[in-house]
């Protein structure tokens, strides 16, 4: 690469704190300058003069660096949506009511703007989608898998599952990862849900982790069915606090 | 941003340029996916060489629109063996464009009404 160009690109991207974002910005600016150089050379300008002109037309490297740094380094508020995925009533512990209540609590405590759409599968574009309430039925897994498959990166960047039995969430993830382009949605499994895992569940987690996925998302597993006003308040608080921690880390 | 009038290069006031730059970029990308250099050239052509956006203005706008979720991007190989970044308007970007267009129409109509007096 032309030395003058190299210096310019390094200066222009120097204030972008994320090295990967800086590298990509550098590549983009390089392509821009090279395109101009090529056109000027075709018009009869010498290569050296073309480089000088193309670089000077880009403007001051310091000014560009400040603008790019401002854009790339600013913090964005996380847009979050909590979706209550209604499982069928499965008997003894009324998990449907438990999940509904938990989703309601989460939406209030995490300031989800969508208090009215907890039951609806349609939602607006968000950074993080929190899905509450999955059961272990295969039909639920398939339904959820279809829903996840329909999501695009434009709609949601990360999914957090708040689920009842751990095995369910793992099954859904594995099913989904096998079918969707895993580059489009960043999801993964956190080790803190391992405390409730049996050997078979651990195997499922390992299987999911072998997929080529990012390491941002988490699964929260409630050890017991969540019963409002009953004995599981510590579990509820643990879940809420962990979610808050994740959201804080994302900002 | 600059504009040309009878061959003379004039600078648009910073405040005016700042307000309309993202509207112009989103409008162009609503028609087709483009890369940075192409956006500058299209802007010149479509405005009959009235607008001349500087690179130093364009790229921060593109990156901000992408960060805000109004644009997405993908890389392709260009003919000169360089990787080229293309921008694509998202559904959110189209909604934002509609809002900005409405704002612009309201604003320009009001300014015209006052200025013509």
Coordinates of C-alpha atoms in Angstrom, one line a residue:
Chain A
X1 CA 0.0 0.0 0.0
X2 CA 1.1 3.5 -0.7
X3 CA 2.8 4.9 2.4
X4 CA 1.0 8.2 2.3
X5 CA -2.3 6.3 2.0
X6 CA -1.4 4.0 4.9
X7 CA -0.6 7.0 7.2
X8 CA -3.8 8.7 6.2
X9 CA -6.0 5.7 6.9
X10 CA -4.3 5.0 10.3
X11 CA -4.9 8.6 11.4
X12 CA -8.4 8.7 10.1
X13 CA -9.5 5.6 12.0
X14 CA -7.3 6.2 15.1
X15 CA -10.1 7.2 17.4
X16 CA -12.3 4.2 16.8
X17 CA -11.8 2.2 20.0
X18 CA -13.0 -1.2 18.7
X19 CA -10.1 -2.6 16.7
X20 CA -12.4 -4.6 14.4
X21 CA -14.5 -1.6 13.6
X22 CA -11.4 0.4 13.0
X23 CA -10.1 -2.3 10.6
X24 CA -13.3 -2.3 8.6
X25 CA -13.5 1.5 8.4
X26 CA -9.9 1.5 7.2
X27 CA -10.8 -1.1 4.5
X28 CA -13.8 1.0 3.4
X29 CA -11.9 4.3 3.1
X30 CA -9.0 2.5 1.3
X31 CA -11.4 1.2 -1.3
X32 CA -12.9 4.7 -1.7
X33 CA -9.4 6.3 -2.3
X34 CA -8.2 3.4 -4.5
X35 CA -11.3 3.8 -6.7
X36 CA -10.6 7.5 -7.1
X37 CA -7.0 6.9 -7.8
X38 CA -7.9 4.3 -10.5
X39 CA -10.3 6.7 -12.2
X40 CA -7.8 9.6 -12.1
X41 CA -5.0 7.3 -13.5
X42 CA -7.4 6.3 -16.4
X43 CA -7.8 10.0 -17.1
X44 CA -4.0 10.4 -17.5
X45 CA -3.0 11.6 -14.0
X46 CA 0.2 10.0 -12.7
X47 CA -0.2 7.5 -9.9
X48 CA 1.6 9.6 -7.4
X49 CA -0.4 12.8 -8.2
X50 CA -3.6 10.7 -8.1
X51 CA -2.9 9.4 -4.6
X52 CA -2.1 12.9 -3.4
X53 CA -5.3 14.4 -4.9
X54 CA -7.5 11.5 -3.7
X55 CA -6.2 11.8 -0.2
X56 CA -6.4 15.6 0.0
X57 CA -10.0 15.4 -1.3
X58 CA -10.9 13.1 1.7
X59 CA -10.3 16.1 3.9
X60 CA -8.3 16.3 7.2
X61 CA -7.6 13.0 8.7
X62 CA -7.9 14.4 12.2
X63 CA -11.4 15.8 11.5
X64 CA -12.5 12.5 10.0
X65 CA -11.0 10.6 12.9
X66 CA -12.9 12.8 15.4
X67 CA -16.2 12.2 13.5
X68 CA -15.7 8.5 13.1
X69 CA -14.6 8.2 16.7
X70 CA -17.7 10.0 17.9
X71 CA -20.0 7.7 15.9
X72 CA -18.3 4.5 16.8
X73 CA -17.6 5.1 20.4
X74 CA -20.9 6.5 21.6
X75 CA -23.0 4.3 23.8
X76 CA -26.4 3.3 22.6
X77 CA -29.3 2.6 24.9
X78 CA -30.3 -1.0 24.5
X79 CA -33.7 -1.5 23.0
X80 CA -35.3 -4.5 24.7
X81 CA -38.5 -6.3 24.2
X82 CA -40.0 -9.0 26.3
X83 CA -42.1 -11.6 24.6
X84 CA -44.3 -13.9 26.6
X85 CA -44.5 -17.1 24.7
X86 CA -47.6 -18.8 26.0
X87 CA -47.0 -22.4 26.6
X88 CA -50.0 -24.7 26.8
X89 CA -51.3 -25.4 30.2
X90 CA -49.3 -28.4 31.3
X91 CA -50.9 -29.3 34.6
X92 CA -49.8 -29.3 38.2
X93 CA -47.9 -25.9 38.6
X94 CA -49.8 -23.8 36.1
X95 CA -46.7 -22.7 34.2
X96 CA -48.7 -20.5 31.9
X97 CA -49.8 -18.2 34.7
X98 CA -46.3 -18.3 36.2
X99 CA -44.7 -17.3 32.9
X100 CA -47.3 -14.6 32.3
X101 CA -46.6 -13.1 35.7
X102 CA -42.8 -13.4 35.2
X103 CA -43.0 -11.6 31.8
X104 CA -45.1 -8.9 33.4
X105 CA -42.6 -8.5 36.2
X106 CA -39.7 -8.4 33.8
X107 CA -41.3 -5.9 31.5
X108 CA -41.8 -3.5 34.5
X109 CA -38.4 -4.0 36.1
X110 CA -36.4 -3.9 32.9
X111 CA -38.3 -0.9 31.5
X112 CA -39.5 -2.8 28.5
X113 CA -41.5 -0.3 26.4
X114 CA -43.9 -2.9 25.2
X115 CA -46.2 -3.6 28.2
X116 CA -49.1 -4.3 25.9
X117 CA -47.7 -6.9 23.6
X118 CA -46.4 -9.6 25.9
X119 CA -48.7 -12.2 24.3
X120 CA -48.1 -11.3 20.7
X121 CA -45.5 -12.9 18.5
X122 CA -45.1 -9.7 16.5
X123 CA -42.7 -7.1 17.8
X124 CA -40.7 -4.1 16.5
X125 CA -37.0 -4.2 15.9
X126 CA -34.9 -4.5 19.1
X127 CA -31.4 -5.2 20.2
X128 CA -32.4 -7.8 22.7
X129 CA -35.4 -10.0 22.7
X130 CA -36.2 -11.7 25.9
X131 CA -38.5 -14.7 25.5
X132 CA -40.2 -15.9 28.6
X133 CA -42.0 -19.1 29.2
X134 CA -41.2 -22.3 27.2
X135 CA -42.3 -25.7 28.2
X136 CA -40.8 -29.1 27.3
X137 CA -43.4 -30.0 24.7
X138 CA -42.1 -30.8 21.2
X139 CA -44.8 -28.7 19.6
X140 CA -43.7 -25.7 21.6
X141 CA -40.1 -26.2 20.5
X142 CA -41.1 -26.5 16.9
X143 CA -43.3 -23.4 17.1
X144 CA -40.5 -21.4 18.8
X145 CA -38.0 -22.7 16.3
X146 CA -40.1 -21.4 13.4
X147 CA -40.4 -18.1 15.1
X148 CA -36.6 -17.8 15.7
X149 CA -36.0 -18.9 12.2
X150 CA -38.1 -16.0 10.9
X151 CA -36.1 -13.4 12.7
X152 CA -33.4 -11.4 10.9
X153 CA -30.5 -9.4 12.2
X154 CA -32.5 -6.3 11.4
X155 CA -35.2 -7.3 13.8
X156 CA -33.1 -8.7 16.7
X157 CA -29.5 -9.0 17.5
X158 CA -29.6 -11.1 20.6
X159 CA -32.1 -13.5 22.3
X160 CA -32.3 -14.3 25.9
X161 CA -34.4 -17.2 27.0
X162 CA -36.0 -17.2 30.3
X163 CA -37.3 -20.7 30.5
X164 CA -38.6 -23.4 32.8
X165 CA -36.8 -26.7 32.1
X166 CA -33.3 -26.1 30.9
X167 CA -33.6 -29.0 28.4
X168 CA -36.3 -27.3 26.5
X169 CA -34.3 -24.2 25.8
X170 CA -31.3 -26.3 24.7
X171 CA -33.5 -28.3 22.4
X172 CA -34.9 -25.3 20.8
X173 CA -31.5 -23.7 20.3
X174 CA -30.0 -26.8 18.8
X175 CA -33.0 -27.2 16.5
X176 CA -32.8 -23.5 15.5
X177 CA -29.0 -23.4 15.0
X178 CA -29.2 -26.4 12.7
X179 CA -31.6 -24.6 10.4
X180 CA -30.9 -20.9 10.5
X181 CA -27.8 -19.0 9.4
X182 CA -26.1 -18.6 12.7
X183 CA -24.4 -15.5 11.6
X184 CA -27.6 -13.6 11.6
X185 CA -28.5 -13.8 15.3
X186 CA -26.1 -13.8 18.2
X187 CA -27.2 -16.2 20.8
X188 CA -25.4 -18.6 23.1
X189 CA -25.7 -20.4 26.4
X190 CA -24.4 -19.2 29.7
X191 CA -22.6 -21.5 32.1
X192 CA -24.6 -20.2 35.1
X193 CA -27.6 -22.2 34.0
X194 CA -25.4 -25.3 34.5
X195 CA -26.2 -25.5 38.1
X196 CA -29.6 -27.0 37.4
X197 CA -28.3 -29.3 34.6
X198 CA -28.3 -33.0 34.7
X199 CA -25.7 -35.0 32.6
X200 CA -28.0 -35.1 29.6
X201 CA -28.6 -31.4 29.9
X202 CA -24.9 -30.8 30.0
X203 CA -24.5 -32.8 26.9
X204 CA -27.1 -30.7 25.2
X205 CA -25.4 -27.5 26.2
X206 CA -22.1 -28.8 24.8
X207 CA -23.7 -29.8 21.6
X208 CA -25.2 -26.3 21.3
X209 CA -21.8 -24.7 22.1
X210 CA -20.1 -26.6 19.3
X211 CA -22.2 -24.6 16.8
X212 CA -20.5 -21.6 15.3
X213 CA -22.2 -18.9 17.3
X214 CA -21.3 -15.7 19.1
X215 CA -21.1 -15.6 22.8
X216 CA -23.4 -12.9 23.8
X217 CA -26.8 -14.3 24.7
X218 CA -27.7 -16.3 27.8
X219 CA -30.3 -18.7 28.9
X220 CA -31.9 -18.3 32.3
X221 CA -33.5 -21.3 33.7
X222 CA -35.8 -21.1 36.7
X223 CA -35.1 -23.9 39.0
X224 CA -38.7 -24.1 40.0
X225 CA -41.9 -23.0 38.5
X226 CA -42.4 -19.3 39.2
X227 CA -45.4 -18.8 41.4
X228 CA -46.2 -15.2 42.2
X229 CA -46.3 -14.5 45.9
X230 CA -45.1 -18.0 46.6
X231 CA -41.7 -19.3 47.8
X232 CA -39.6 -18.6 44.7
X233 CA -39.0 -14.9 45.1
X234 CA -35.3 -15.4 45.5
X235 CA -35.2 -17.2 42.1
X236 CA -37.2 -14.3 40.6
X237 CA -34.8 -11.7 42.0
X238 CA -31.8 -13.7 40.8
X239 CA -33.2 -13.8 37.3
X240 CA -34.0 -10.1 37.3
X241 CA -30.6 -9.2 38.7
X242 CA -28.8 -11.3 36.1
X243 CA -30.8 -9.8 33.3
X244 CA -30.0 -6.3 34.5
X245 CA -26.3 -7.2 34.7
X246 CA -26.4 -8.4 31.0
X247 CA -28.2 -5.3 29.8
X248 CA -25.7 -3.1 31.7
X249 CA -22.8 -5.0 30.0
X250 CA -24.4 -4.5 26.6
X251 CA -24.4 -0.7 26.9
Chain B
X1 CA -21.5 20.0 1.8
X2 CA -21.1 22.3 -1.2
X3 CA -23.2 23.3 -4.2
X4 CA -22.4 24.8 -7.5
X5 CA -24.2 27.8 -9.0
X6 CA -23.1 29.0 -12.5
X7 CA -19.9 27.1 -12.0
X8 CA -19.1 28.8 -8.7
X9 CA -18.5 26.6 -5.7
X10 CA -20.5 27.8 -2.8
X11 CA -20.7 26.3 0.7
X12 CA -24.1 25.4 2.2
X13 CA -24.5 26.6 5.7
X14 CA -23.5 23.9 8.1
X15 CA -26.9 23.8 9.8
X16 CA -28.7 23.3 6.6
X17 CA -26.4 20.6 5.3
X18 CA -26.5 18.8 8.6
X19 CA -30.2 18.6 8.6
X20 CA -30.6 17.3 5.1
X21 CA -27.6 14.9 4.7
X22 CA -29.1 11.8 6.2
X23 CA -32.4 12.4 4.3
X24 CA -30.4 12.6 1.0
X25 CA -28.4 9.4 1.8
X26 CA -31.5 7.4 2.9
X27 CA -33.4 8.6 -0.2
X28 CA -30.6 7.3 -2.5
X29 CA -30.3 4.0 -0.7
X30 CA -34.1 3.5 -0.9
X31 CA -33.6 3.1 -4.6
X32 CA -30.7 0.6 -4.6
X33 CA -27.8 -0.7 -2.5
X34 CA -24.7 1.5 -3.0
X35 CA -21.1 2.0 -1.7
X36 CA -19.7 5.3 -0.5
X37 CA -18.1 6.6 -3.7
X38 CA -21.2 5.6 -5.7
X39 CA -23.4 7.6 -3.2
X40 CA -21.3 10.7 -3.7
X41 CA -21.5 10.4 -7.5
X42 CA -25.2 9.6 -7.6
X43 CA -25.9 12.6 -5.4
X44 CA -24.0 14.8 -7.8
X45 CA -25.8 13.3 -10.8
X46 CA -29.3 13.3 -9.4
X47 CA -29.0 16.9 -8.1
X48 CA -27.5 18.0 -11.5
X49 CA -24.2 18.7 -9.8
X50 CA -25.7 21.1 -7.3
X51 CA -24.8 18.9 -4.3
X52 CA -21.2 17.8 -3.7
X53 CA -20.9 15.9 -0.5
X54 CA -17.4 15.5 0.9
X55 CA -16.2 12.1 2.0
X56 CA -15.4 13.3 5.4
X57 CA -19.1 14.2 5.8
X58 CA -20.5 11.0 4.1
X59 CA -18.7 8.2 6.0
X60 CA -19.6 9.3 9.5
X61 CA -23.2 9.7 8.4
X62 CA -23.3 6.2 6.9
X63 CA -21.7 4.7 10.0
X64 CA -24.1 6.5 12.3
X65 CA -27.1 5.4 10.2
X66 CA -25.8 1.8 10.3
X67 CA -25.3 2.0 14.1
X68 CA -28.9 3.3 14.5
X69 CA -30.2 0.4 12.5
X70 CA -31.4 2.4 9.6
X71 CA -28.8 0.8 7.2
X72 CA -27.3 -2.6 7.1
X73 CA -24.1 -3.4 5.1
X74 CA -22.4 -6.2 3.3
X75 CA -19.0 -6.7 1.6
X76 CA -18.4 -7.7 -1.9
X77 CA -15.2 -8.0 -4.0
X78 CA -14.7 -5.0 -6.3
X79 CA -13.1 -5.4 -9.7
X80 CA -9.8 -4.0 -8.4
X81 CA -9.6 -6.9 -5.9
X82 CA -10.5 -4.7 -3.0
X83 CA -13.3 -5.5 -0.6
X84 CA -16.2 -3.0 -1.1
X85 CA -18.8 -2.2 1.5
X86 CA -22.3 -1.8 0.2
X87 CA -25.1 -0.2 2.2
X88 CA -28.7 -1.3 2.2
X89 CA -31.6 0.5 3.7
X90 CA -33.5 -1.5 6.4
X91 CA -37.2 -1.5 7.2
X92 CA -36.5 0.9 10.0
X93 CA -34.6 3.0 7.6
X94 CA -37.6 3.2 5.3
X95 CA -39.8 4.3 8.2
X96 CA -37.2 6.9 9.2
X97 CA -37.0 8.1 5.6
X98 CA -40.8 8.6 5.5
X99 CA -40.7 10.6 8.7
X100 CA -37.8 12.8 7.5
X101 CA -39.5 13.4 4.2
X102 CA -42.7 14.6 6.0
X103 CA -40.6 16.8 8.3
X104 CA -38.8 18.2 5.3
X105 CA -42.0 18.9 3.4
X106 CA -43.5 20.7 6.3
X107 CA -40.3 22.7 6.9
X108 CA -39.7 23.7 3.3
X109 CA -43.3 24.6 2.7
X110 CA -43.3 26.9 5.8
X111 CA -40.0 28.5 4.9
X112 CA -41.2 29.1 1.3
X113 CA -44.4 30.7 2.5
X114 CA -42.5 33.1 4.7
X115 CA -39.7 33.9 2.3
X116 CA -42.1 34.6 -0.6
X117 CA -43.9 37.3 1.4

